[in-house]
PDB file of C-alpha atoms in Angstrom:
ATOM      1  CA  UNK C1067       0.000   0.000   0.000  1.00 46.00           C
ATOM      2  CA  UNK C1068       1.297   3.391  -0.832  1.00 52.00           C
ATOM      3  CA  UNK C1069       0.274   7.229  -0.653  1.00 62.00           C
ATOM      4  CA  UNK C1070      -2.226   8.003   1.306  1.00 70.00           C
ATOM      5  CA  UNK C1071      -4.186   4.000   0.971  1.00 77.00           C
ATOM      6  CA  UNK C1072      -1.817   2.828   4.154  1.00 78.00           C
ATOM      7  CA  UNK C1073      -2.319   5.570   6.364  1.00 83.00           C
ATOM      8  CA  UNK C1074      -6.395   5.357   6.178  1.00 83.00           C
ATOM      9  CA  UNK C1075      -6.553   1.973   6.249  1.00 87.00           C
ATOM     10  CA  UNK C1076      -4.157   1.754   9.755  1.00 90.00           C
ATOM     11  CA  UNK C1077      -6.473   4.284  11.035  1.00 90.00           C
ATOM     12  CA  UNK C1078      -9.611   2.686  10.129  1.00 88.00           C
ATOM     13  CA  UNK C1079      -8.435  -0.608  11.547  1.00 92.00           C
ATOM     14  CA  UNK C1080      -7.436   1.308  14.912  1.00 93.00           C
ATOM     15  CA  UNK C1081     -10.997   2.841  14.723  1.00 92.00           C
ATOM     16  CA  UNK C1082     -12.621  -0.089  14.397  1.00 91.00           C
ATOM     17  CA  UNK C1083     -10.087  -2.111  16.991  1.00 93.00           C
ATOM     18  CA  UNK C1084     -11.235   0.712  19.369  1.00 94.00           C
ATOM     19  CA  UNK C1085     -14.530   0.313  18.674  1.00 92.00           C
ATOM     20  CA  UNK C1086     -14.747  -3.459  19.535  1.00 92.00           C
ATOM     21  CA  UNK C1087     -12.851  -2.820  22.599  1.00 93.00           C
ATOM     22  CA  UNK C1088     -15.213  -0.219  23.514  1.00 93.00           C
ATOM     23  CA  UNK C1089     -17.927  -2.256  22.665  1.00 91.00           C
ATOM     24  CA  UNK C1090     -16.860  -5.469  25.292  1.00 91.00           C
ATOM     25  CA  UNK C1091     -15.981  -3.009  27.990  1.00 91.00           C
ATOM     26  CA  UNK C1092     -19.116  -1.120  28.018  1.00 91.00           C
ATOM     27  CA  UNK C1093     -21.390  -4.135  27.541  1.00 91.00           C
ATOM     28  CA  UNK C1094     -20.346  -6.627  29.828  1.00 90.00           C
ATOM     29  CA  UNK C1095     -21.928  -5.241  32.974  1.00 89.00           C
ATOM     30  CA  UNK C1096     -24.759  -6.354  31.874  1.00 89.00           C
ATOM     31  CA  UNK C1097     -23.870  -9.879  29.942  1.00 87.00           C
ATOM     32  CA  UNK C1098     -22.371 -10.788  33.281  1.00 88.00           C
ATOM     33  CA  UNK C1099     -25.532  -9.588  35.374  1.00 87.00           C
ATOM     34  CA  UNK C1100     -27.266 -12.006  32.700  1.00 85.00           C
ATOM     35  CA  UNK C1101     -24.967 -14.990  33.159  1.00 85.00           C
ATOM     36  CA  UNK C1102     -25.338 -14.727  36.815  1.00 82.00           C
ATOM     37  CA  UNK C1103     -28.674 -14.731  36.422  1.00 85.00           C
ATOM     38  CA  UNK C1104     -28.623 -18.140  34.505  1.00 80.00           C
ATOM     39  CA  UNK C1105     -26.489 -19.609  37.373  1.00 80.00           C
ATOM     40  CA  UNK C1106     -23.571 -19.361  35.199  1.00 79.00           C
ATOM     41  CA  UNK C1107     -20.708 -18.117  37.418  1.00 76.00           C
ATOM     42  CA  UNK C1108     -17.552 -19.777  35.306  1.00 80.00           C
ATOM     43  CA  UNK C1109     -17.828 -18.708  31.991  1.00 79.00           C
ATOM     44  CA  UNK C1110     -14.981 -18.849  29.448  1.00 85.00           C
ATOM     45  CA  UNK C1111     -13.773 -15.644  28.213  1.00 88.00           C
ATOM     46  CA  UNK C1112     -14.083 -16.312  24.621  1.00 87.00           C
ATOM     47  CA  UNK C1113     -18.057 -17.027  25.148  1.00 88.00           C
ATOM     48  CA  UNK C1114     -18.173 -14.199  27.554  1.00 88.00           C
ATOM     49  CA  UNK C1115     -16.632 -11.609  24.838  1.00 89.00           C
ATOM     50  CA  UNK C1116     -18.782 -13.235  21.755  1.00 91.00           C
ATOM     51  CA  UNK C1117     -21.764 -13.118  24.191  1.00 90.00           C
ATOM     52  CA  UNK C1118     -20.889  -9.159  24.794  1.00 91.00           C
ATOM     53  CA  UNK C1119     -21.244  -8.630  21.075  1.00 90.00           C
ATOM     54  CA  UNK C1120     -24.168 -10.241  20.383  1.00 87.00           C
ATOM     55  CA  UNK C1121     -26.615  -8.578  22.641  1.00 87.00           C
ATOM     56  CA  UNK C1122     -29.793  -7.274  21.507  1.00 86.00           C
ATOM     57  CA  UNK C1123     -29.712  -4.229  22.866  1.00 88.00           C
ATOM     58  CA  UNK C1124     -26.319  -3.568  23.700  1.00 90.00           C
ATOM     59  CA  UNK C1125     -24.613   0.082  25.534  1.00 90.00           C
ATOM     60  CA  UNK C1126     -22.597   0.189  22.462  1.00 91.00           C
ATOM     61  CA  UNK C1127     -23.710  -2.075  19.746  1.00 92.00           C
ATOM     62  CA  UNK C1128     -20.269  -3.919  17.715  1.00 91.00           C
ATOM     63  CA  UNK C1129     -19.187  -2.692  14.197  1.00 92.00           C
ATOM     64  CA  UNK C1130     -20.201  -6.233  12.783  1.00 92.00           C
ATOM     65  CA  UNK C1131     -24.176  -5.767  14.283  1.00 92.00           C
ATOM     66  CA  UNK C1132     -23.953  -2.003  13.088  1.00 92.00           C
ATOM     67  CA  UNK C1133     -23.699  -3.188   9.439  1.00 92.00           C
ATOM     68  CA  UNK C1134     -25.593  -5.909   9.638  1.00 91.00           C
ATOM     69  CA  UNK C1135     -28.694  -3.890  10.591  1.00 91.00           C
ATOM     70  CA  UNK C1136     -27.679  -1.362   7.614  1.00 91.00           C
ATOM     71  CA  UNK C1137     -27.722  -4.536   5.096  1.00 91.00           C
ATOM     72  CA  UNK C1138     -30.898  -5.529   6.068  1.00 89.00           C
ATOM     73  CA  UNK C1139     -32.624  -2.178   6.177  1.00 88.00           C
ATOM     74  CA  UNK C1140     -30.949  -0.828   2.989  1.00 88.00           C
ATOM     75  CA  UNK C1141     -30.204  -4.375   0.530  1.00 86.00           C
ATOM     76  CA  UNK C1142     -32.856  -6.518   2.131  1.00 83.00           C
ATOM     77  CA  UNK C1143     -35.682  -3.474   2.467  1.00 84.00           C
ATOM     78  CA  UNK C1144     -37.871  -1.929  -0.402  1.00 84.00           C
ATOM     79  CA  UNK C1145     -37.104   1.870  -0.945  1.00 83.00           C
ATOM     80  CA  UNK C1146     -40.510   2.360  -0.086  1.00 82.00           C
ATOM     81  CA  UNK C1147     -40.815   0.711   2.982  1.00 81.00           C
ATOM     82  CA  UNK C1148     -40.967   2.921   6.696  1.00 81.00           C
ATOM     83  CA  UNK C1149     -38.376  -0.016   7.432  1.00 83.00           C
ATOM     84  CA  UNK C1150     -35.958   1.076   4.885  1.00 86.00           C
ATOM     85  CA  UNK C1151     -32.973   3.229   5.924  1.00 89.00           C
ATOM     86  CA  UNK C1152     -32.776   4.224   2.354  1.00 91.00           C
ATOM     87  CA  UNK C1153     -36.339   5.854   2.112  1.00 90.00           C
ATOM     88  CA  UNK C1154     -35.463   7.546   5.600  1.00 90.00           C
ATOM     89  CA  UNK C1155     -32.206   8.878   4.294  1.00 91.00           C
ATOM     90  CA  UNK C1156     -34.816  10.021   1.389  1.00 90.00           C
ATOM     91  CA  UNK C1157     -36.603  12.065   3.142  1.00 90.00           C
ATOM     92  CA  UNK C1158     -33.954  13.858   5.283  1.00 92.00           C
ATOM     93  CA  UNK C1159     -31.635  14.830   2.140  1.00 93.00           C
ATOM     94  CA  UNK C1160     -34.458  16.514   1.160  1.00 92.00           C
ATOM     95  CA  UNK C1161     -34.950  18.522   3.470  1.00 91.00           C
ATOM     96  CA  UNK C1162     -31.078  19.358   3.311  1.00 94.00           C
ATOM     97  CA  UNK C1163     -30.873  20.182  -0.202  1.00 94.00           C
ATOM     98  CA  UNK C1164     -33.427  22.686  -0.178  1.00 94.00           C
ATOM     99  CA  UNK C1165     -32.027  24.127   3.173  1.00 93.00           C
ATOM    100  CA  UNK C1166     -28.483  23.874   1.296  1.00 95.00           C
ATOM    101  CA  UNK C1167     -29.844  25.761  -1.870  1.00 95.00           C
ATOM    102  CA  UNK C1168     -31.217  28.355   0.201  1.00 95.00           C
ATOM    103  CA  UNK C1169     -28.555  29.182   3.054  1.00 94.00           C
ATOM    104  CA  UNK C1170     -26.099  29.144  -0.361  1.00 95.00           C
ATOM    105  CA  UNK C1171     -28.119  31.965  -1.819  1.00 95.00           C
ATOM    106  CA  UNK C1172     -28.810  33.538   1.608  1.00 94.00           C
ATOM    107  CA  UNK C1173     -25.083  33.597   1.876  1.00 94.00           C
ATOM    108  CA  UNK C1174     -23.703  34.949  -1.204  1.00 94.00           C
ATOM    109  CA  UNK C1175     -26.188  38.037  -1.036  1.00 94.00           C
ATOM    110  CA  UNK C1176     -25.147  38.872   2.496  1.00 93.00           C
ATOM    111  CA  UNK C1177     -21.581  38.508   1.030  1.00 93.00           C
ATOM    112  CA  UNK C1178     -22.084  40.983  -1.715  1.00 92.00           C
ATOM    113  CA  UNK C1179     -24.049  43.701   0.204  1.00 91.00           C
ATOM    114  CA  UNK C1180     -21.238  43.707   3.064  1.00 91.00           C
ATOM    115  CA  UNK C1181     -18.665  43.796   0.730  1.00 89.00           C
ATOM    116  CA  UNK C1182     -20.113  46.741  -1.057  1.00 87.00           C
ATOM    117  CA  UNK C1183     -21.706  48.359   1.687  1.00 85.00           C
ATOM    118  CA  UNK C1184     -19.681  50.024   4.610  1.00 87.00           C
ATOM    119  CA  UNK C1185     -22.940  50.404   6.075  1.00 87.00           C
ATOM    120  CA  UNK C1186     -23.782  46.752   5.859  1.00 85.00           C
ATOM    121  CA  UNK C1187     -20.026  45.645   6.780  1.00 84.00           C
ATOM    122  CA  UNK C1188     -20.581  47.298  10.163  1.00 86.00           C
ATOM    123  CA  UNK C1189     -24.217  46.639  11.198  1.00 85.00           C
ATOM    124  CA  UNK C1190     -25.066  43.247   9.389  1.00 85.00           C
ATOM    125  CA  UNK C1191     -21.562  40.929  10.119  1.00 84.00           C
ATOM    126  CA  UNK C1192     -22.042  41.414  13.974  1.00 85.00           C
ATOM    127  CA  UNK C1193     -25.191  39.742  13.577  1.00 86.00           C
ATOM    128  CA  UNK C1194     -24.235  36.931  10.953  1.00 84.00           C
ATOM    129  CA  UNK C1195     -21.767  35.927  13.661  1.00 85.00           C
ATOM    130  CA  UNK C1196     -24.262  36.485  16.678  1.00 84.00           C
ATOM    131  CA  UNK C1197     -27.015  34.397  14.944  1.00 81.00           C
ATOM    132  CA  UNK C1198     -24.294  31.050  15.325  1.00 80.00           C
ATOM    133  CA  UNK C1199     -24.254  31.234  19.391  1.00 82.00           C
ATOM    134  CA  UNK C1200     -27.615  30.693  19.686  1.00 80.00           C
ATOM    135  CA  UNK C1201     -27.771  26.780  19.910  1.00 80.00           C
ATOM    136  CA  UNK C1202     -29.844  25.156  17.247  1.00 81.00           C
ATOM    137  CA  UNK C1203     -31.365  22.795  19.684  1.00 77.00           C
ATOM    138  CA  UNK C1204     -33.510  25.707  21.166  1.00 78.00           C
ATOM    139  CA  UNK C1205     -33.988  27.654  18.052  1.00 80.00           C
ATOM    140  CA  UNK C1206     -35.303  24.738  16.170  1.00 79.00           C
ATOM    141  CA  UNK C1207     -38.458  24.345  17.992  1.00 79.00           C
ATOM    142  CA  UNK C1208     -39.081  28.157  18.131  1.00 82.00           C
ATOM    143  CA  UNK C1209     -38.495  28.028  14.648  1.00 81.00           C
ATOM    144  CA  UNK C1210     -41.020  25.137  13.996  1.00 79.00           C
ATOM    145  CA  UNK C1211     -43.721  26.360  15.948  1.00 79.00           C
ATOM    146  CA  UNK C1212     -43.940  30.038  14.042  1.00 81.00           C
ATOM    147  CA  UNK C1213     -43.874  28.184  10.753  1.00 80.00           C
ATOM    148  CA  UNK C1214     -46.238  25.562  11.437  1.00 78.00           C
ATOM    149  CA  UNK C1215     -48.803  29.111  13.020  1.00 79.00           C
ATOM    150  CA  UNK C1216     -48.528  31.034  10.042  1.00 79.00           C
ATOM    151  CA  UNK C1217     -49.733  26.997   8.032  1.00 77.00           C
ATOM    152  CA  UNK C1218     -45.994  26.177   6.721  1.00 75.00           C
ATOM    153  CA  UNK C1219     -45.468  22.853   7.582  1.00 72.00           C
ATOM    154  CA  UNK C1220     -43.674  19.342   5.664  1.00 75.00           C
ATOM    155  CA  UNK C1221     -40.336  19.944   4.292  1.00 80.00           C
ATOM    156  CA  UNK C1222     -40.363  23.958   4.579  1.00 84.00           C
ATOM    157  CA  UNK C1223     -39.921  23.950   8.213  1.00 83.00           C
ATOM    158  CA  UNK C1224     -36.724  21.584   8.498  1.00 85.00           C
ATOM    159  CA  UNK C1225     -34.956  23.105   5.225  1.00 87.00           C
ATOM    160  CA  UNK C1226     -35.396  26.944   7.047  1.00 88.00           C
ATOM    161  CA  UNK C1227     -33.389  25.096  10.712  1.00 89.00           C
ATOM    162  CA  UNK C1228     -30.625  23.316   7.503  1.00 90.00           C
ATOM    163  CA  UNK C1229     -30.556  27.195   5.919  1.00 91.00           C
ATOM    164  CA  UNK C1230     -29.613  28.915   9.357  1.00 90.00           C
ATOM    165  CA  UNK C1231     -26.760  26.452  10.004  1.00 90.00           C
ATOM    166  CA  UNK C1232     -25.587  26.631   6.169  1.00 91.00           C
ATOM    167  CA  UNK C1233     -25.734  30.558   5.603  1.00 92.00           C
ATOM    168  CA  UNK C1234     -22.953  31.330   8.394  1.00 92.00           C
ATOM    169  CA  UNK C1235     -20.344  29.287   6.589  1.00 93.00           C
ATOM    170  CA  UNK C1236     -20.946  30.404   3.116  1.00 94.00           C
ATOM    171  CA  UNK C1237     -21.475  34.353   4.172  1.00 93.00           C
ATOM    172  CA  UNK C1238     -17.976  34.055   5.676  1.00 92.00           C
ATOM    173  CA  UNK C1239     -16.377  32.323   2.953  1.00 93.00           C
ATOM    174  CA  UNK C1240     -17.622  34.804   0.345  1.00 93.00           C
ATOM    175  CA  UNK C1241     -16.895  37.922   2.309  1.00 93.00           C
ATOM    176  CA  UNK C1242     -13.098  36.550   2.794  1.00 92.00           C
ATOM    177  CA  UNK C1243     -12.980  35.310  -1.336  1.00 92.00           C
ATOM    178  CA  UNK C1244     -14.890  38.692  -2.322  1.00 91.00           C
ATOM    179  CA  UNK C1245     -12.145  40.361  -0.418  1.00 89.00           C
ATOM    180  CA  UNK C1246      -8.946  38.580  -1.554  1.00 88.00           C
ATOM    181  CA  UNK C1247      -7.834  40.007  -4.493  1.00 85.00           C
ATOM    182  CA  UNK C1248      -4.406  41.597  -4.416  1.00 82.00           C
ATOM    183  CA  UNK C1249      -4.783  46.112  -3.880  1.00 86.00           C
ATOM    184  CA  UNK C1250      -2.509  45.883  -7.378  1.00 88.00           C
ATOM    185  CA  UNK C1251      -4.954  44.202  -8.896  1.00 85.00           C
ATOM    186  CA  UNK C1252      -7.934  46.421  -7.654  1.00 82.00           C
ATOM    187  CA  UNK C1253      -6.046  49.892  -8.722  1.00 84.00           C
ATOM    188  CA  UNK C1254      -5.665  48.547 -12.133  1.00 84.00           C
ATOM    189  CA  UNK C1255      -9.562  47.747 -12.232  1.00 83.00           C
ATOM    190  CA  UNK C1256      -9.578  51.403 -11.370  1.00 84.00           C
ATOM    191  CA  UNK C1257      -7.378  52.485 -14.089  1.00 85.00           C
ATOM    192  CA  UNK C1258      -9.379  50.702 -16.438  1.00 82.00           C
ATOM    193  CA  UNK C1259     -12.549  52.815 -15.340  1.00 80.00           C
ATOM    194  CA  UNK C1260     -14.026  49.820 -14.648  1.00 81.00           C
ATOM    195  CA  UNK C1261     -17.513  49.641 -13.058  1.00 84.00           C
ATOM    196  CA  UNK C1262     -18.155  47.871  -9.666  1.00 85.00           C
ATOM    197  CA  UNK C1263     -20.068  45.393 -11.222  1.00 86.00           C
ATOM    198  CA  UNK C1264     -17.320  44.457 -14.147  1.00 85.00           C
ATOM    199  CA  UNK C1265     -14.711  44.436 -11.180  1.00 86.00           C
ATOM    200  CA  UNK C1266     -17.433  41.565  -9.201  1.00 86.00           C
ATOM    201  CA  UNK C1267     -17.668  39.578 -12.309  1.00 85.00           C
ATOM    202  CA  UNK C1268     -14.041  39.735 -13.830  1.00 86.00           C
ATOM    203  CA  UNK C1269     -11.641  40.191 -10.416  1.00 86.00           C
ATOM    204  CA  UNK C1270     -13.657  39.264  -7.177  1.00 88.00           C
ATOM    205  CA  UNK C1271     -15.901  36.663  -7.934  1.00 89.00           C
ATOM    206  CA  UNK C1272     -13.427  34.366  -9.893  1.00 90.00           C
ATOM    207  CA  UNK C1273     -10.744  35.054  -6.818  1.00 90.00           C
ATOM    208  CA  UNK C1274     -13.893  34.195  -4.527  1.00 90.00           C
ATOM    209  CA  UNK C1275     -14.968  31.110  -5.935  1.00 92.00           C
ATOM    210  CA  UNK C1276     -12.009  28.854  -3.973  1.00 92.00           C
ATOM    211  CA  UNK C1277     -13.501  29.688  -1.038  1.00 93.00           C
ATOM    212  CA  UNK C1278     -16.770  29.502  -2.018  1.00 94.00           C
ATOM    213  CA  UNK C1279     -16.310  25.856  -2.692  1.00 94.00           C
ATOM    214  CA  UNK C1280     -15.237  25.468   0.550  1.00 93.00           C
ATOM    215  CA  UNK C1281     -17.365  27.024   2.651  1.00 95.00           C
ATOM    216  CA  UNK C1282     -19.942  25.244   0.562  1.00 95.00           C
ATOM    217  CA  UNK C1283     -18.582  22.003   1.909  1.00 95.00           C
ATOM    218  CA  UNK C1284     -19.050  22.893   5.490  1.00 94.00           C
ATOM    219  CA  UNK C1285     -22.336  24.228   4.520  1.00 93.00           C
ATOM    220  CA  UNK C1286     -23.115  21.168   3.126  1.00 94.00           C
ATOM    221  CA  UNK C1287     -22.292  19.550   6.413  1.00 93.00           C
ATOM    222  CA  UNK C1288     -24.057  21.800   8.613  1.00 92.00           C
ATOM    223  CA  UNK C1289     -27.300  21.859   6.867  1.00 93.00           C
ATOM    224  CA  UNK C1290     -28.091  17.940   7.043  1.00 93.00           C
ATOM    225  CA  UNK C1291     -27.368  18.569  10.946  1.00 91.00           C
ATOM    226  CA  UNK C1292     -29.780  20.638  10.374  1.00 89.00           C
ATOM    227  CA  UNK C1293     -32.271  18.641   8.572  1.00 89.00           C
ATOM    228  CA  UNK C1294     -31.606  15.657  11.632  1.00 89.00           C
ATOM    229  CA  UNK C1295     -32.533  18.537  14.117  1.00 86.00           C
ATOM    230  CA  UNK C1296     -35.409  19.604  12.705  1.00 83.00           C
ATOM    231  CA  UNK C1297     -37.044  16.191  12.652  1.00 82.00           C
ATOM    232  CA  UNK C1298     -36.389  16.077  15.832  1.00 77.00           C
ATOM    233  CA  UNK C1299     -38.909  18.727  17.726  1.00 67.00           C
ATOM    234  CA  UNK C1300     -41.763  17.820  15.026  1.00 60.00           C
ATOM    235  CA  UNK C1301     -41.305  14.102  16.280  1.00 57.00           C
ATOM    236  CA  UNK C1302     -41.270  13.366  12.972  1.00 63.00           C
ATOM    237  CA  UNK C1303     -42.582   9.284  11.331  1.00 71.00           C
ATOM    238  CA  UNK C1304     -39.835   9.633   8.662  1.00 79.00           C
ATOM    239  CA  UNK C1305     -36.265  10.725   8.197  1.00 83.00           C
ATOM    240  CA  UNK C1306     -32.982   9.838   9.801  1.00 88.00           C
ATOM    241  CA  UNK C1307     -33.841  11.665  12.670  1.00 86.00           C
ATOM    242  CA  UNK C1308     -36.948   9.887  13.465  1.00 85.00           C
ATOM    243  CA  UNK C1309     -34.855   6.750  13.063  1.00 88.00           C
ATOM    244  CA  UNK C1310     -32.611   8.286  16.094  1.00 87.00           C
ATOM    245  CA  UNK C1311     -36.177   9.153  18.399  1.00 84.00           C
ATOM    246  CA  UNK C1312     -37.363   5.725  17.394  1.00 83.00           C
ATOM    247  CA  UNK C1313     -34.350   4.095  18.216  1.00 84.00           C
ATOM    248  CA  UNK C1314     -33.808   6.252  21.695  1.00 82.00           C
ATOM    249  CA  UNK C1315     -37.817   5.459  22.815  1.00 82.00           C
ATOM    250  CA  UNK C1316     -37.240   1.703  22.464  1.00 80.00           C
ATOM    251  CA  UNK C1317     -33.730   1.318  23.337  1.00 80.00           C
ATOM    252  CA  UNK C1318     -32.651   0.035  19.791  1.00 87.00           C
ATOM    253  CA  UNK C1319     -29.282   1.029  19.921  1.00 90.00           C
ATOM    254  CA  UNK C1320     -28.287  -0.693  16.830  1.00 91.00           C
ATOM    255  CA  UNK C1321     -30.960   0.930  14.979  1.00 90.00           C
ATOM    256  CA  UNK C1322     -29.543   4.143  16.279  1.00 91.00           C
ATOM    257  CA  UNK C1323     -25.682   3.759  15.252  1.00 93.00           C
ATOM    258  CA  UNK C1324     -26.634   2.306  11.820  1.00 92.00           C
ATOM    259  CA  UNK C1325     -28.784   5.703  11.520  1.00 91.00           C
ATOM    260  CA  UNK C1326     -26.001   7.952  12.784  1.00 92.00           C
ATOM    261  CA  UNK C1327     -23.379   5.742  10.178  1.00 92.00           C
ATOM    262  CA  UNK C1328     -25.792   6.368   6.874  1.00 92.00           C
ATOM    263  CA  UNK C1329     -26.021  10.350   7.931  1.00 92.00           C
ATOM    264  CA  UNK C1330     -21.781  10.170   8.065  1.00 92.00           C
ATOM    265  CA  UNK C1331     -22.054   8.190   4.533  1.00 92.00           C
ATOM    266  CA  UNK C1332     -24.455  10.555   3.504  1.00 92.00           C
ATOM    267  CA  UNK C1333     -22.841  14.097   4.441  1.00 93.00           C
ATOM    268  CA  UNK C1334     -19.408  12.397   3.202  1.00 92.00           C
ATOM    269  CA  UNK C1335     -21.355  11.991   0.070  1.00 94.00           C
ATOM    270  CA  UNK C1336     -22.412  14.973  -0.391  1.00 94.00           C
ATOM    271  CA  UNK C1337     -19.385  16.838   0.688  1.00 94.00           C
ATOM    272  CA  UNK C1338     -17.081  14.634  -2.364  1.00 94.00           C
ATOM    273  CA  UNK C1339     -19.748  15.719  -4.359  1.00 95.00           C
ATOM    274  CA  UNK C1340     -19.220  19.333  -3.995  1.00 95.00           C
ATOM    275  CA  UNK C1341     -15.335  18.675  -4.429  1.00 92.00           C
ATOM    276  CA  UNK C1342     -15.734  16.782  -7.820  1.00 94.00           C
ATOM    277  CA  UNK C1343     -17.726  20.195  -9.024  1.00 93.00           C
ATOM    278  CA  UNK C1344     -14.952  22.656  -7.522  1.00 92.00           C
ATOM    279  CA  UNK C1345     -12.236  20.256  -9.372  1.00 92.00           C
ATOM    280  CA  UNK C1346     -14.115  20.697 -12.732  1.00 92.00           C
ATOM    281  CA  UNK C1347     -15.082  24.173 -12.002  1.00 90.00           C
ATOM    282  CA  UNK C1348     -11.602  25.418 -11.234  1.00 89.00           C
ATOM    283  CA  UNK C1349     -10.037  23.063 -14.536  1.00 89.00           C
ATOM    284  CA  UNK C1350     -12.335  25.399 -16.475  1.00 87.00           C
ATOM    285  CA  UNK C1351     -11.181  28.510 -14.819  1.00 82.00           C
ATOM    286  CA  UNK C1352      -7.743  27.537 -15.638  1.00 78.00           C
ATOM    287  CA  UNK C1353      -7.613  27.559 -11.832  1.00 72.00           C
ATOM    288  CA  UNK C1354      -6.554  23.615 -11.217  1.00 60.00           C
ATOM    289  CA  UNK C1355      -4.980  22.910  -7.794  1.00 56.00           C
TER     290      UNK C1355
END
């Protein structure tokens, strides 16, 4: 193995080595409560430790019963089916996309008017950056609960809690690209008389769309934490996070991790996405890293 193959696969096996280790430690409390109970006082390790990582409903469920319950609710499932991790993972990347879309758009207008506007610069960032201490756990409901009195309810609700977590990201990113070409480069805009609108399109935004890229990654990231948390308060029937309530009410662990895996899959997803289309973006630019 060379490059970068050896390194990630020595740290995934450490993960997962961890992760079994974790997984005996925390659960045999209770798998030796349960052999005591059975009269079983001598029991040989190598049962004890297989018996630890079989449990139904385990502290911390093993890697091997994490994707099993992912084959069988993804391969083995219909699409269609409220059993179907697939159809959950549906429902919340809709609600991210749109929330995505929007906080993207939210946050390259901010970024233009407080580049171009002192006035803006001075009274809008303070509150850009204000708006991210407030924790989305108790906006989210207040949030929710507006919408839903003024009849907007369904997907509209959970993309508006994805589009406050994705705006902050992408509002900062743009400012800093809109703001990053060299003062050389900005006098001889001036020279050339040109207009503040030929100086966005032919000097700033091109410089700005890097970081764009970038911040659209986090965004990206950010807004189906958003989607998760917006299911949440509504106690939603469908979506990854009514997989997590579902799984927390009945003690389903398992069902639980294999939720919180597919959301990793699916941000890490999305997030390659969005670096494929900055690679083929920036070839065209003649920008290639």
């Amino acid at each position: 193995m060379s490059g970068t193959t050896g390194p990630v696969a020595v740290v995934v096996l450490a993960i997962f080595a961890i992760w079994y280790v974790a997984a005996v430690g925390l659960n045999a409390p209770f798998q030796q409560e349960l052999f005591e109970r059975a009269g079983r006082a001598d029991v040989p390790m190598n049962e004890f430790v297989a018996a630890t990582l079989a449990q139904d409903r385990p502290v911390l469920p093993a890697p091997h019963q994490v994707f099993i319950e992912i084959y069988e609710t993804t391969v083995e499932k219909n699409i269609t089916s409220k059993r179907s991790l697939i159809y959950h993972s549906g429902i919340t990347l809709s609600s991210t996309l749109l929330g995505f879309l929007l906080g993207t758009a939210l946050g390259i207008l901010l970024a233009v008017g407080i580049v171009h506007s002192r006035v803006l610069d001075k009274s809008l960032m303070p509150w850009v950056i204000t708006s991210q201490t407030i924790p989305i756990l108790a906006i989210a409901p207040m949030i929710i609960v507006v919408l839903n009195a003024v009849g907007i309810s369904g997907l509209l609700p959970k993309a508006m809690i994805s589009t406050y977590l994705a705006f902050f990201p992408v509002t900062v990113g743009m400012v800093k690209g809109l703001r990053s070409p060299d003062i050389i480069h900005m006098d001889l805009m001036h020279t050339y008389s040109a207009t503040r609108l030929q100086t966005f399109l032919k000097l700033r935004l091109p410089y700005a769309v890097p970081y764009l890229f970038t911040s659209m990654k986090i965004g990206m990231a950010a807004s189906l934490v958003g989607a998760i948390v917006g299911e949440l308060p509504t106690g939603a029937v469908a979506g990854l996070g009514a997989r997590l309530l579902a799984g927390s009410y009945y003690g389903q662990t398992v069902q639980i991790w294999s939720a919180l895996l597919m959301a990793a899959f699916l941000a890490g997803s999305l997030v390659a996405l969005i670096g494929v289309m900055e690679k083929i973006t920036l070839k065209r630019m003649g920008m290639a890293r």
